Coordinates of C-alpha atoms and ligand atoms in Angstrom, one line a residue:
Chain Z
X7 CA 85.3 59.1 97.8
X8 CA 84.3 60.7 94.6
X9 CA 83.1 57.4 93.1
X10 CA 81.1 57.0 96.3
X11 CA 79.6 60.4 95.8
X12 CA 79.0 59.7 92.1
X13 CA 76.5 57.0 93.2
X14 CA 74.4 59.6 94.8
X15 CA 75.0 62.7 92.7
X16 CA 74.6 63.0 89.0
X17 CA 78.2 63.3 87.5
X18 CA 77.0 66.4 85.7
X19 CA 76.2 68.1 88.9
X20 CA 79.3 66.9 90.6
X21 CA 81.2 68.5 87.7
X22 CA 79.5 71.8 88.2
X23 CA 80.2 71.7 91.9
X24 CA 83.9 71.1 91.2
X25 CA 83.9 74.0 88.8
X26 CA 82.3 76.2 91.4
X27 CA 84.9 75.2 93.8
X28 CA 87.8 76.0 91.4
X29 CA 86.2 79.3 90.4
X30 CA 85.8 80.1 94.1
X31 CA 89.6 79.7 94.8
X32 CA 90.3 81.9 91.7
X33 CA 87.7 84.5 92.6
X34 CA 88.8 84.7 96.3
X35 CA 92.3 85.4 95.1
X36 CA 91.1 88.2 92.9
X37 CA 88.9 89.5 95.7
X38 CA 91.9 90.1 97.8
X39 CA 93.5 92.1 95.0
X40 CA 90.5 94.0 93.6
X41 CA 87.7 93.7 96.1
X42 CA 89.7 94.2 99.3
X43 CA 92.8 96.2 98.4
X44 CA 91.0 98.0 95.5
X45 CA 93.6 97.4 92.8
X46 CA 91.7 96.7 89.6
X47 CA 93.2 93.6 88.0
X48 CA 91.8 92.5 84.7
X49 CA 94.3 89.7 84.0
X50 CA 93.7 87.2 86.7
X51 CA 93.3 84.4 84.1
X52 CA 97.0 85.0 83.3
X53 CA 98.0 83.8 86.8
X54 CA 95.6 80.9 86.4
X55 CA 97.4 79.9 83.2
X56 CA 100.8 80.1 84.8
X57 CA 99.6 77.7 87.6
X58 CA 97.9 75.4 85.1
X59 CA 100.8 75.0 82.7
X60 CA 103.5 74.9 85.4
X61 CA 101.7 72.2 87.4
X62 CA 100.6 70.2 84.3
X63 CA 104.1 70.2 82.8
X64 CA 105.7 69.2 86.1
X65 CA 103.4 66.3 86.6
X66 CA 103.4 65.1 83.0
X67 CA 107.0 65.6 82.0
X68 CA 108.8 65.6 85.3
X69 CA 106.7 63.1 87.2
X70 CA 106.1 65.4 90.1
X71 CA 103.4 64.1 92.6
X72 CA 100.1 65.9 92.2
X73 CA 100.2 68.1 95.3
X74 CA 103.7 69.1 94.7
X75 CA 103.0 70.3 91.2
X76 CA 99.9 72.1 92.5
X77 CA 102.0 73.9 95.0
X78 CA 104.7 74.7 92.4
X79 CA 102.2 76.1 90.0
X80 CA 100.7 78.3 92.8
X81 CA 104.2 79.5 93.8
X82 CA 105.2 80.2 90.2
X83 CA 102.1 82.3 89.8
X84 CA 102.8 84.1 93.1
X85 CA 106.3 84.8 91.9
X86 CA 105.0 86.4 88.7
X87 CA 102.4 88.4 90.7
X88 CA 105.2 89.6 92.9
X89 CA 107.5 90.6 90.1
X90 CA 104.8 92.3 88.1
X91 CA 103.3 93.9 91.2
X92 CA 106.5 95.8 92.1
X93 CA 106.6 98.2 89.0
X94 CA 102.9 98.3 88.3
X95 CA 101.2 98.8 91.6
X96 CA 102.5 102.4 91.6
X97 CA 100.0 102.9 88.8
X98 CA 96.4 103.8 89.6
X99 CA 93.0 102.6 88.5
X100 CA 92.7 102.5 84.7
X101 CA 96.5 102.3 84.1
X102 CA 96.8 99.3 86.3
X103 CA 93.8 97.7 84.6
X104 CA 95.5 98.1 81.2
X105 CA 98.8 96.8 82.4
X106 CA 97.2 93.7 83.9
X107 CA 95.3 93.1 80.6
X108 CA 98.5 93.4 78.7
X109 CA 100.3 91.0 81.1
X110 CA 97.7 88.3 80.7
X111 CA 97.8 88.7 76.9
X112 CA 101.6 88.4 76.9
X113 CA 101.3 85.2 78.9
X114 CA 98.7 83.9 76.5
X115 CA 100.9 84.6 73.5
X116 CA 103.9 83.0 75.3
X117 CA 102.0 79.8 75.8
X118 CA 100.7 79.9 72.2
X119 CA 104.3 79.6 71.2
X120 CA 105.6 77.5 74.1
X121 CA 106.9 74.1 72.8
X122 CA 106.6 72.1 76.0
X123 CA 103.1 73.4 76.4
X124 CA 102.0 72.1 73.1
X125 CA 101.7 75.6 71.6
X126 CA 98.2 76.5 70.3
X127 CA 97.0 72.9 70.4
X128 CA 97.5 72.9 74.2
X129 CA 98.4 70.1 76.6
X130 CA 96.4 66.9 76.8
X131 CA 96.7 63.8 78.9
X132 CA 97.1 65.7 82.2
X133 CA 96.6 63.2 85.0
X134 CA 93.1 63.8 86.4
X135 CA 93.9 63.9 90.0
X136 CA 91.6 66.7 91.0
X137 CA 88.5 65.4 92.7
X138 CA 85.5 66.9 94.3
X139 CA 86.7 66.2 97.8
X140 CA 90.2 67.7 97.2
X141 CA 88.7 70.8 95.6
X142 CA 86.3 71.5 98.4
X143 CA 88.7 70.7 101.2
X144 CA 91.0 73.3 99.6
X145 CA 88.1 75.7 99.2
X146 CA 87.3 75.4 102.9
X147 CA 90.9 76.0 103.9
X148 CA 91.1 79.0 101.6
X149 CA 87.9 80.5 103.0
X150 CA 88.9 80.0 106.6
X151 CA 92.4 81.5 106.1
X152 CA 91.0 84.3 104.0
X153 CA 88.3 85.2 106.6
X154 CA 90.9 85.2 109.4
X155 CA 93.2 87.4 107.4
X156 CA 90.5 89.9 106.5
X157 CA 89.4 90.5 110.0
X158 CA 92.8 91.1 111.5
X159 CA 95.7 93.5 111.1
X160 CA 96.9 92.9 107.6
X161 CA 93.5 92.4 106.1
X162 CA 92.3 95.6 107.7
X163 CA 95.3 97.4 106.2
X164 CA 94.3 96.0 102.8
X165 CA 90.9 97.5 103.2
X166 CA 92.4 100.8 104.4
X167 CA 94.4 101.1 101.2
X168 CA 91.2 100.7 99.2
X169 CA 89.4 103.2 101.2
X170 CA 92.1 106.0 101.4
X171 CA 95.7 105.6 100.6
X172 CA 96.9 108.8 102.1
X173 CA 95.2 108.1 105.4
X174 CA 96.5 104.5 105.3
X175 CA 100.1 105.8 105.0
X176 CA 99.5 108.2 107.9
X177 CA 98.7 105.1 110.0
X178 CA 102.1 103.6 109.3
X179 CA 101.0 101.4 106.4
X180 CA 103.6 100.9 103.7
X181 CA 101.0 100.9 101.0
X182 CA 103.3 99.9 98.1
X183 CA 104.6 96.9 100.0
X184 CA 101.1 95.8 101.0
X185 CA 99.7 96.2 97.5
X186 CA 102.5 93.9 96.2
X187 CA 101.7 91.5 99.0
X188 CA 98.0 91.4 98.2
X189 CA 98.8 90.9 94.6
X190 CA 101.2 88.0 95.4
X191 CA 98.6 86.3 97.6
X192 CA 95.9 86.7 95.0
X193 CA 98.2 85.4 92.3
X194 CA 99.1 82.4 94.4
X195 CA 95.4 81.5 94.6
X196 CA 95.1 82.2 90.9
X197 CA 97.9 79.7 90.2
X198 CA 96.4 77.2 92.7
X199 CA 93.0 77.4 90.9
X200 CA 94.8 77.0 87.6
X201 CA 96.6 73.8 88.7
X202 CA 93.4 72.3 90.1
X203 CA 91.7 73.1 86.8
X204 CA 94.4 71.6 84.7
X205 CA 94.3 68.4 86.6
X206 CA 90.6 68.2 86.4
X207 CA 90.1 69.0 82.7
X208 CA 92.7 66.6 81.3
X209 CA 93.2 69.1 78.6
X210 CA 94.2 72.8 78.6
X211 CA 94.8 75.4 75.8
X212 CA 96.0 79.0 76.0
X213 CA 92.5 80.2 74.9
X214 CA 91.0 78.8 78.1
X215 CA 92.8 81.6 80.0
X216 CA 91.9 84.4 77.7
X217 CA 90.6 87.9 78.5
X218 CA 87.0 86.6 78.7
X219 CA 88.0 84.3 81.7
X220 CA 89.6 87.3 83.5
X221 CA 86.4 89.3 83.0
X222 CA 84.3 86.4 84.2
X223 CA 86.3 86.2 87.4
X224 CA 86.1 89.9 87.9
X225 CA 82.4 89.8 87.5
X226 CA 82.2 87.1 90.2
X227 CA 83.9 89.5 92.6
X228 CA 81.9 92.5 91.6
X229 CA 78.5 90.9 91.5
X230 CA 78.7 89.5 95.0
X231 CA 80.2 92.6 96.6
X232 CA 83.8 93.9 96.5
X233 CA 85.8 92.7 99.4
X234 CA 83.1 90.5 100.9
X235 CA 83.8 86.8 101.2
X236 CA 80.1 85.7 101.3
X237 CA 79.6 88.1 98.4
X238 CA 82.3 86.4 96.3
X239 CA 80.9 83.0 97.1
X240 CA 77.5 84.1 96.0
X241 CA 78.7 85.9 92.9
X242 CA 80.9 82.9 91.9
X243 CA 78.1 80.4 92.4
X244 CA 75.6 82.4 90.3
X245 CA 78.0 83.1 87.5
X246 CA 79.2 79.5 87.3
X247 CA 75.7 78.2 87.3
X248 CA 74.1 80.7 84.9
X249 CA 75.8 79.5 81.7
X250 CA 75.2 75.9 82.6
X251 CA 71.5 76.4 83.5
X252 CA 70.6 78.8 80.8
X253 CA 71.8 78.1 77.3
X254 CA 70.9 81.7 76.3
X255 CA 73.4 82.9 78.8
X256 CA 76.1 80.6 77.5
X257 CA 75.6 81.8 73.9
X258 CA 75.3 85.5 74.7
X259 CA 77.9 85.5 77.5
X260 CA 79.3 88.9 76.7
X261 CA 75.9 90.5 76.4
X262 CA 74.8 88.9 79.7
X263 CA 77.8 90.1 81.6
X264 CA 77.5 93.6 80.3
X265 CA 73.8 93.8 81.1
X266 CA 74.4 92.3 84.5
X267 CA 77.0 94.9 85.4
X268 CA 74.8 97.8 84.2
X269 CA 71.8 96.5 86.2
X270 CA 74.0 96.0 89.3
X271 CA 75.5 99.5 89.1
X272 CA 72.1 100.9 89.1
X273 CA 70.5 98.9 91.8
X274 CA 73.3 97.7 94.0
X275 CA 76.5 99.6 93.3
X276 CA 78.3 97.8 96.2
X277 CA 77.4 94.3 94.9
X278 CA 74.7 92.0 96.2
X279 CA 76.2 91.6 99.6
X280 CA 78.8 94.3 99.5
X281 CA 77.4 96.5 102.1
X282 CA 75.9 93.9 104.4
X283 CA 78.2 92.9 107.3
X284 CA 77.9 90.3 109.9
X285 CA 77.7 92.8 112.7
X286 CA 74.9 94.7 111.0
X287 CA 72.9 91.5 111.2
X288 CA 74.0 90.8 114.8
X289 CA 73.0 94.4 115.7
X290 CA 69.6 93.9 114.3
X291 CA 69.2 90.9 116.4
X292 CA 70.4 92.7 119.5
X293 CA 68.0 95.5 119.0
X294 CA 65.2 93.0 118.7
X295 CA 66.2 91.5 122.0
X296 CA 66.1 94.8 123.7
X297 CA 62.7 95.5 122.2
X298 CA 61.3 92.2 123.3
X299 CA 62.6 92.7 126.8
X300 CA 60.8 96.0 127.0
X301 CA 57.5 94.7 125.7
Chain J
X5 CA 114.2 120.0 124.3
X6 CA 112.6 120.8 120.9
X7 CA 110.8 117.8 119.5
X8 CA 110.3 119.4 116.0
X9 CA 112.5 121.9 114.2
X10 CA 112.0 123.4 110.8
X11 CA 115.0 125.3 109.4
X12 CA 114.4 127.6 106.4
X13 CA 111.9 125.3 104.9
X14 CA 110.7 126.3 101.4
X15 CA 108.1 124.5 99.4
X16 CA 107.5 125.3 95.7
X17 CA 104.7 124.1 93.5
X18 CA 105.7 125.0 90.0
X19 CA 106.1 128.7 90.3
X20 CA 104.1 129.0 93.5
X21 CA 106.0 129.4 96.7
X22 CA 103.6 127.8 99.3
X23 CA 106.2 128.1 102.1
X24 CA 109.0 130.6 102.1
X25 CA 112.0 129.9 104.4
X26 CA 110.0 129.0 107.4
X27 CA 111.7 128.5 110.8
X28 CA 109.8 126.8 113.6
X29 CA 110.7 125.2 116.9
X30 CA 108.2 123.2 118.8
X31 CA 109.0 122.2 122.3
X32 CA 108.0 118.9 123.9
X33 CA 104.6 118.8 125.4
X34 CA 103.7 122.2 123.9
X35 CA 100.3 123.0 122.3
X36 CA 101.5 124.9 119.4
X37 CA 99.1 126.8 117.1
X38 CA 99.5 127.8 113.5
X39 CA 97.2 130.4 112.1
X40 CA 97.0 132.4 109.0
X41 CA 94.5 133.2 106.2
X42 CA 93.4 130.7 103.5
X43 CA 96.2 129.6 101.3
X44 CA 98.9 130.7 103.7
X45 CA 100.6 127.3 103.6
X46 CA 99.4 125.7 106.9
X47 CA 98.3 122.4 105.4
X48 CA 101.4 122.4 103.2
X49 CA 103.4 122.6 106.4
X50 CA 101.7 119.5 107.8
X51 CA 102.2 117.7 104.5
X52 CA 105.9 118.4 104.6
X53 CA 106.2 117.3 108.2
X54 CA 104.4 114.0 107.5
X55 CA 106.5 113.3 104.5
X56 CA 103.8 113.7 101.8
X57 CA 106.0 116.4 100.2
X58 CA 109.7 116.6 100.2
X59 CA 110.6 120.3 100.9
X60 CA 112.3 122.1 98.0
X61 CA 114.8 123.6 100.5
X62 CA 115.5 123.5 104.1
X63 CA 115.8 121.0 106.9
X64 CA 113.3 119.1 109.0
X65 CA 114.2 117.6 112.3
X66 CA 112.2 115.4 114.5
X67 CA 113.8 114.5 117.8
X68 CA 117.1 115.6 116.2
X69 CA 116.8 113.3 113.3
X70 CA 116.5 114.7 109.7
X71 CA 113.3 113.6 108.2
X72 CA 113.2 115.5 104.9
X73 CA 112.9 112.5 102.7
X74 CA 111.3 110.1 105.1
X75 CA 108.2 108.5 103.5
X76 CA 104.9 109.1 105.2
X77 CA 104.5 105.6 106.7
X78 CA 107.9 105.8 108.3
X79 CA 107.2 109.2 109.7
X80 CA 104.1 107.7 111.2
X81 CA 106.0 104.9 112.7
X82 CA 108.5 107.4 114.3
X83 CA 105.6 108.8 116.2
X84 CA 104.0 111.6 114.2
X85 CA 100.3 111.2 113.8
X86 CA 97.9 113.6 112.1
X87 CA 94.3 114.4 111.2
X88 CA 93.2 115.8 107.9
X89 CA 91.5 119.1 107.1
X90 CA 89.4 117.4 104.4
X91 CA 88.4 114.3 106.5
X92 CA 90.0 111.1 105.3
X93 CA 88.4 108.2 107.1
X94 CA 88.1 104.6 105.9
X95 CA 84.5 105.1 105.0
X96 CA 83.4 101.6 104.5
X97 CA 85.1 100.3 107.6
X98 CA 83.5 100.4 111.0
X99 CA 84.3 103.1 113.5
X100 CA 86.2 100.5 115.6
X101 CA 88.2 99.2 112.6
X102 CA 89.2 102.8 111.7
X103 CA 90.8 103.1 115.1
X104 CA 92.4 99.7 114.8
X105 CA 94.0 100.5 111.5
X106 CA 95.4 103.6 113.2
X107 CA 97.6 101.2 115.3
X108 CA 99.1 99.5 112.2
X109 CA 102.4 101.3 112.6
X110 CA 102.9 100.1 116.1
X111 CA 101.8 96.5 115.8
X112 CA 103.6 93.6 114.2
X113 CA 101.4 90.6 113.2
X114 CA 102.1 89.5 109.7
X115 CA 100.0 87.7 107.0
X116 CA 100.8 84.2 108.2
X117 CA 100.2 85.0 111.9
X118 CA 96.9 86.5 111.0
X119 CA 95.8 83.7 108.7
X120 CA 96.9 80.9 111.0
X121 CA 95.7 82.7 114.1
X122 CA 99.0 82.2 115.9
X123 CA 99.0 83.1 119.6
X124 CA 101.1 86.3 119.2
X125 CA 98.7 87.5 116.5
X126 CA 95.6 86.7 118.6
X127 CA 97.0 88.4 121.7
X128 CA 97.9 91.5 119.7
X129 CA 94.4 91.6 118.2
X130 CA 92.8 91.4 121.6
X131 CA 95.0 94.2 122.9
X132 CA 94.2 96.2 119.8
X133 CA 90.5 95.9 120.4
X134 CA 90.8 96.9 124.0
X135 CA 92.9 99.9 123.1
X136 CA 90.6 101.0 120.3
X137 CA 87.6 100.7 122.6
X138 CA 89.3 102.9 125.2
X139 CA 90.1 105.5 122.6
X140 CA 86.5 105.5 121.4
X141 CA 85.4 106.0 125.0
X142 CA 87.8 108.9 125.2
X143 CA 86.4 110.7 122.1
X144 CA 82.8 109.7 122.9
X145 CA 82.2 107.4 120.0
X146 CA 82.1 104.0 121.8
X147 CA 78.4 103.6 121.3
X148 CA 78.9 104.0 117.5
X149 CA 81.7 101.6 117.2
X150 CA 79.9 99.3 114.7
X151 CA 78.7 102.1 112.4
X152 CA 80.3 102.8 109.1
X153 CA 82.7 105.8 109.5
X154 CA 80.8 107.7 106.7
X155 CA 77.5 107.4 108.6
X156 CA 78.8 109.6 111.4
X157 CA 78.0 113.3 111.7
X158 CA 80.7 115.8 110.7
X159 CA 81.9 116.6 114.2
X160 CA 82.0 112.9 115.1
X161 CA 84.1 112.1 112.0
X162 CA 86.6 114.7 113.2
X163 CA 86.8 113.1 116.6
X164 CA 87.2 109.7 115.0
X165 CA 90.2 111.0 113.1
X166 CA 91.7 112.1 116.5
X167 CA 91.1 108.6 118.0
X168 CA 92.6 107.0 114.9
X169 CA 95.7 109.2 115.2
X170 CA 96.0 108.5 118.9
X171 CA 96.0 104.7 118.1
X172 CA 99.5 105.2 116.7
X173 CA 100.8 106.1 120.2
X174 CA 102.3 109.3 118.8
X175 CA 104.6 111.7 120.5
X176 CA 103.7 114.5 118.1
X177 CA 100.1 115.0 117.0
X178 CA 99.2 117.3 114.1
X179 CA 95.6 118.5 114.0
X180 CA 94.5 120.3 110.8
X181 CA 91.4 122.4 111.6
X182 CA 89.9 119.9 114.2
X183 CA 87.1 122.3 115.0
X184 CA 85.9 123.0 111.5
X185 CA 82.2 122.2 111.2
X186 CA 81.7 121.8 114.9
X187 CA 79.1 123.7 116.9
X188 CA 80.1 125.7 120.0
X189 CA 79.4 123.0 122.5
X190 CA 81.4 120.5 120.5
X191 CA 84.2 123.0 120.4
X192 CA 84.2 123.2 124.2
X193 CA 84.4 119.5 124.4
X194 CA 87.2 119.5 121.8
X195 CA 89.3 121.9 123.8
X196 CA 88.9 119.7 126.9
X197 CA 89.8 116.7 124.9
X198 CA 93.0 118.3 123.5
X199 CA 94.2 119.3 127.0
X200 CA 93.3 115.9 128.3
X201 CA 95.2 113.9 125.7
X202 CA 98.2 116.2 126.0
X203 CA 98.4 115.6 129.7
X204 CA 97.5 111.9 129.8
X205 CA 99.5 110.8 126.8
X206 CA 102.5 113.1 127.1
X207 CA 101.8 114.5 123.7
X208 CA 103.1 117.5 121.8
X209 CA 100.3 119.0 119.7
X210 CA 100.7 121.1 116.6
X211 CA 97.4 122.6 115.6
X212 CA 96.0 124.5 112.6
X213 CA 92.8 126.3 113.3
X214 CA 90.7 129.2 112.1
X215 CA 88.6 129.5 115.3
X216 CA 90.5 132.3 117.1
X217 CA 88.7 131.7 120.4
X218 CA 89.9 128.1 120.5
X219 CA 93.4 128.9 119.4
X220 CA 93.9 131.7 121.9
X221 CA 92.5 129.5 124.6
X222 CA 94.5 126.4 124.3
X223 CA 97.7 127.2 122.5
X224 CA 100.8 128.1 124.5
X225 CA 102.7 129.3 121.5
X226 CA 101.4 130.5 118.1
X227 CA 103.0 131.1 114.8
X228 CA 101.3 133.2 112.1
X229 CA 101.7 132.4 108.4
X230 CA 100.9 134.6 105.5
X231 CA 101.7 133.9 101.9
X232 CA 104.0 131.1 103.0
X233 CA 106.0 133.4 105.3
X234 CA 106.0 133.4 109.1
X235 CA 105.1 136.9 110.0
X236 CA 104.9 136.5 113.8
X237 CA 105.4 134.1 116.6
X238 CA 104.8 134.1 120.4
X239 CA 102.4 133.3 123.2
X240 CA 98.7 134.2 122.5
X241 CA 98.9 137.5 124.4
X242 CA 101.7 138.8 122.3
X243 CA 100.5 137.5 118.9
X244 CA 97.0 138.9 119.6
X245 CA 98.5 142.4 119.9
X246 CA 101.0 142.2 117.1
X247 CA 100.2 145.0 114.6
X248 CA 101.1 143.0 111.5
X249 CA 98.9 140.1 112.6
X250 CA 96.0 142.4 113.3
X251 CA 96.2 144.0 110.0
X252 CA 96.6 140.9 107.9
X253 CA 94.6 138.4 109.8
X254 CA 92.7 139.2 112.9
X255 CA 90.9 142.2 111.3
X256 CA 89.6 145.3 113.1
X257 CA 87.8 143.4 115.8
X258 CA 90.9 142.5 117.7
Ligands
LIG24 N1 99.9 119.9 95.7 C1 99.8 121.2 95.4 N2 100.0 121.6 94.1 C2 100.0 122.9 93.8 N3 99.7 123.9 94.7 C3 99.4 123.5 95.9 C4 99.4 122.2 96.4 N4 99.1 122.1 97.7 C5 98.9 123.4 98.1 N5 99.1 124.2 97.0 C6 98.9 125.7 97.1 O1 99.7 126.1 98.1 C7 99.1 127.2 98.8 C8 99.0 126.9 100.3 O2 98.0 125.9 100.4 P1 97.6 125.3 101.8 O3 96.6 124.2 101.6 O4 98.8 124.9 102.6 O5 96.9 126.5 102.6 P2 96.2 126.6 104.0 O6 97.0 127.6 104.8 O7 96.1 125.2 104.6 O8 94.8 127.2 103.6 P3 93.4 126.8 104.3 O9 93.2 127.7 105.5 O10 92.4 127.2 103.2 O11 93.3 125.4 104.6 C9 97.8 127.4 98.1 O12 97.9 128.5 97.2 C10 97.5 126.1 97.4 O13 96.8 126.3 96.3
LIG25 MG1 94.6 124.0 105.1

């Protein structure tokens, strides 16, 4: 299928599309934690690396089939998300951010010294099983499940925690438990994205999952609009394309991200799509209908 | 049968005694008022009942069960719902979603049910929507169900808090200054609403309010707090004429 597509699409663009897809899975995971539930995580790349290394090692050294190693990587990341979430999610705002940064750094240092992972040199020769079609099928599934979750009971409870924790508790929401749950789901997607990435890149190093990657993912969520799925899709697409399209952006990444955030905070503090909702649009249409009926 | 009992409840914040050995018995289906000057400890009392604070001393019984150390979400699930003096809505959720979240404690669908759209989860969601819409009709906010909660006027936000609290199917409802910021016609509607929900939903209502007219009109029993102490209790007629209460709270006009 991919070789079929390659006849029609330039391999360079195909590659960018695959990277957008992988980033989408990662960012949608982070969106659940930070955008929806409001728990600022600045270490999402840490979960990505757990998924990447776990799945890569399983398929290279233990001969696991591709999908099984992907799943194992995601579950491993989810397990870490769960274990780290329990003590840390009692912390608020800045503290949580610091702990998550610290966690991702510890993971990085661990892999820098991890013999089976090739230490600082990294792992190469990972089977390249990740294809355009696989990535985008998974993206679609993730989006659908995510959208369903966010518009029903548990998703609403996640939003409620972001909006007002005390009020959420008064509605019978066990906020600690649900924060850990959101963290676990988000980490699962982080690990899944990491596994897909490893099996696409052929080669991974601990530096691929450094602080910069976490910030990049966070920016994708913030740019599009915290908690909004269309917003995350838009933010991820823009921020994956930008460094590819504009060399300047690639060279001055840090500067670019900083400037972008400042501009965003001034003009659209809720993100590009953060305060636009489907039913606002529907309502606008409905009003128009009424008006046209009258005239 | 009493639904709520406080026995010698004391709450200290550092050196400050916000509540001092308070005894209180609330009977089922009563509309019970708590009045007292600013800083008397009324909101603190609500925070203790709902599990936000663990009282320094004393005992708290809901339906004969000790709930001193029960966490807020469990208290909610046991059937105690509340509104907040300083409004706490889910601002960036729609009015309808605010009420739906209110039902969290009495619904069950889990993450997988929600994600996969399993039949039980769908059925529950549908019932939830219908129930939330009914409650919004009841408080007169149905037309605004798609608005963001923070776009509502002050009085509307207070009514939305009541609808959200009712979504929990509570047996005991705590209202912390529900009439604050309302104009007089809104207050009349509010009194009607409070009577109506008590009768229709078999509720017991505990109410903190500064508007004496409203309190004397709808409460069947009133307790007066001052500096954390209960200084009087009784039906409106008695409390209204109590010397201590007049001196400390009602002022010369009474
Ligand atoms: N978390 C807290 N920490 C320290 N002091 C507190 C805390 N909560 C309340 N207090 C103090 O306890 C006392 C009682 O406060 P509370 O809010 O219960 O008064 P209130 O009767 O509700 O007053 P109002 O009519 O102004 O709402 C006040 O002196 C207040 O400053
Ligand atoms: Mg108060």
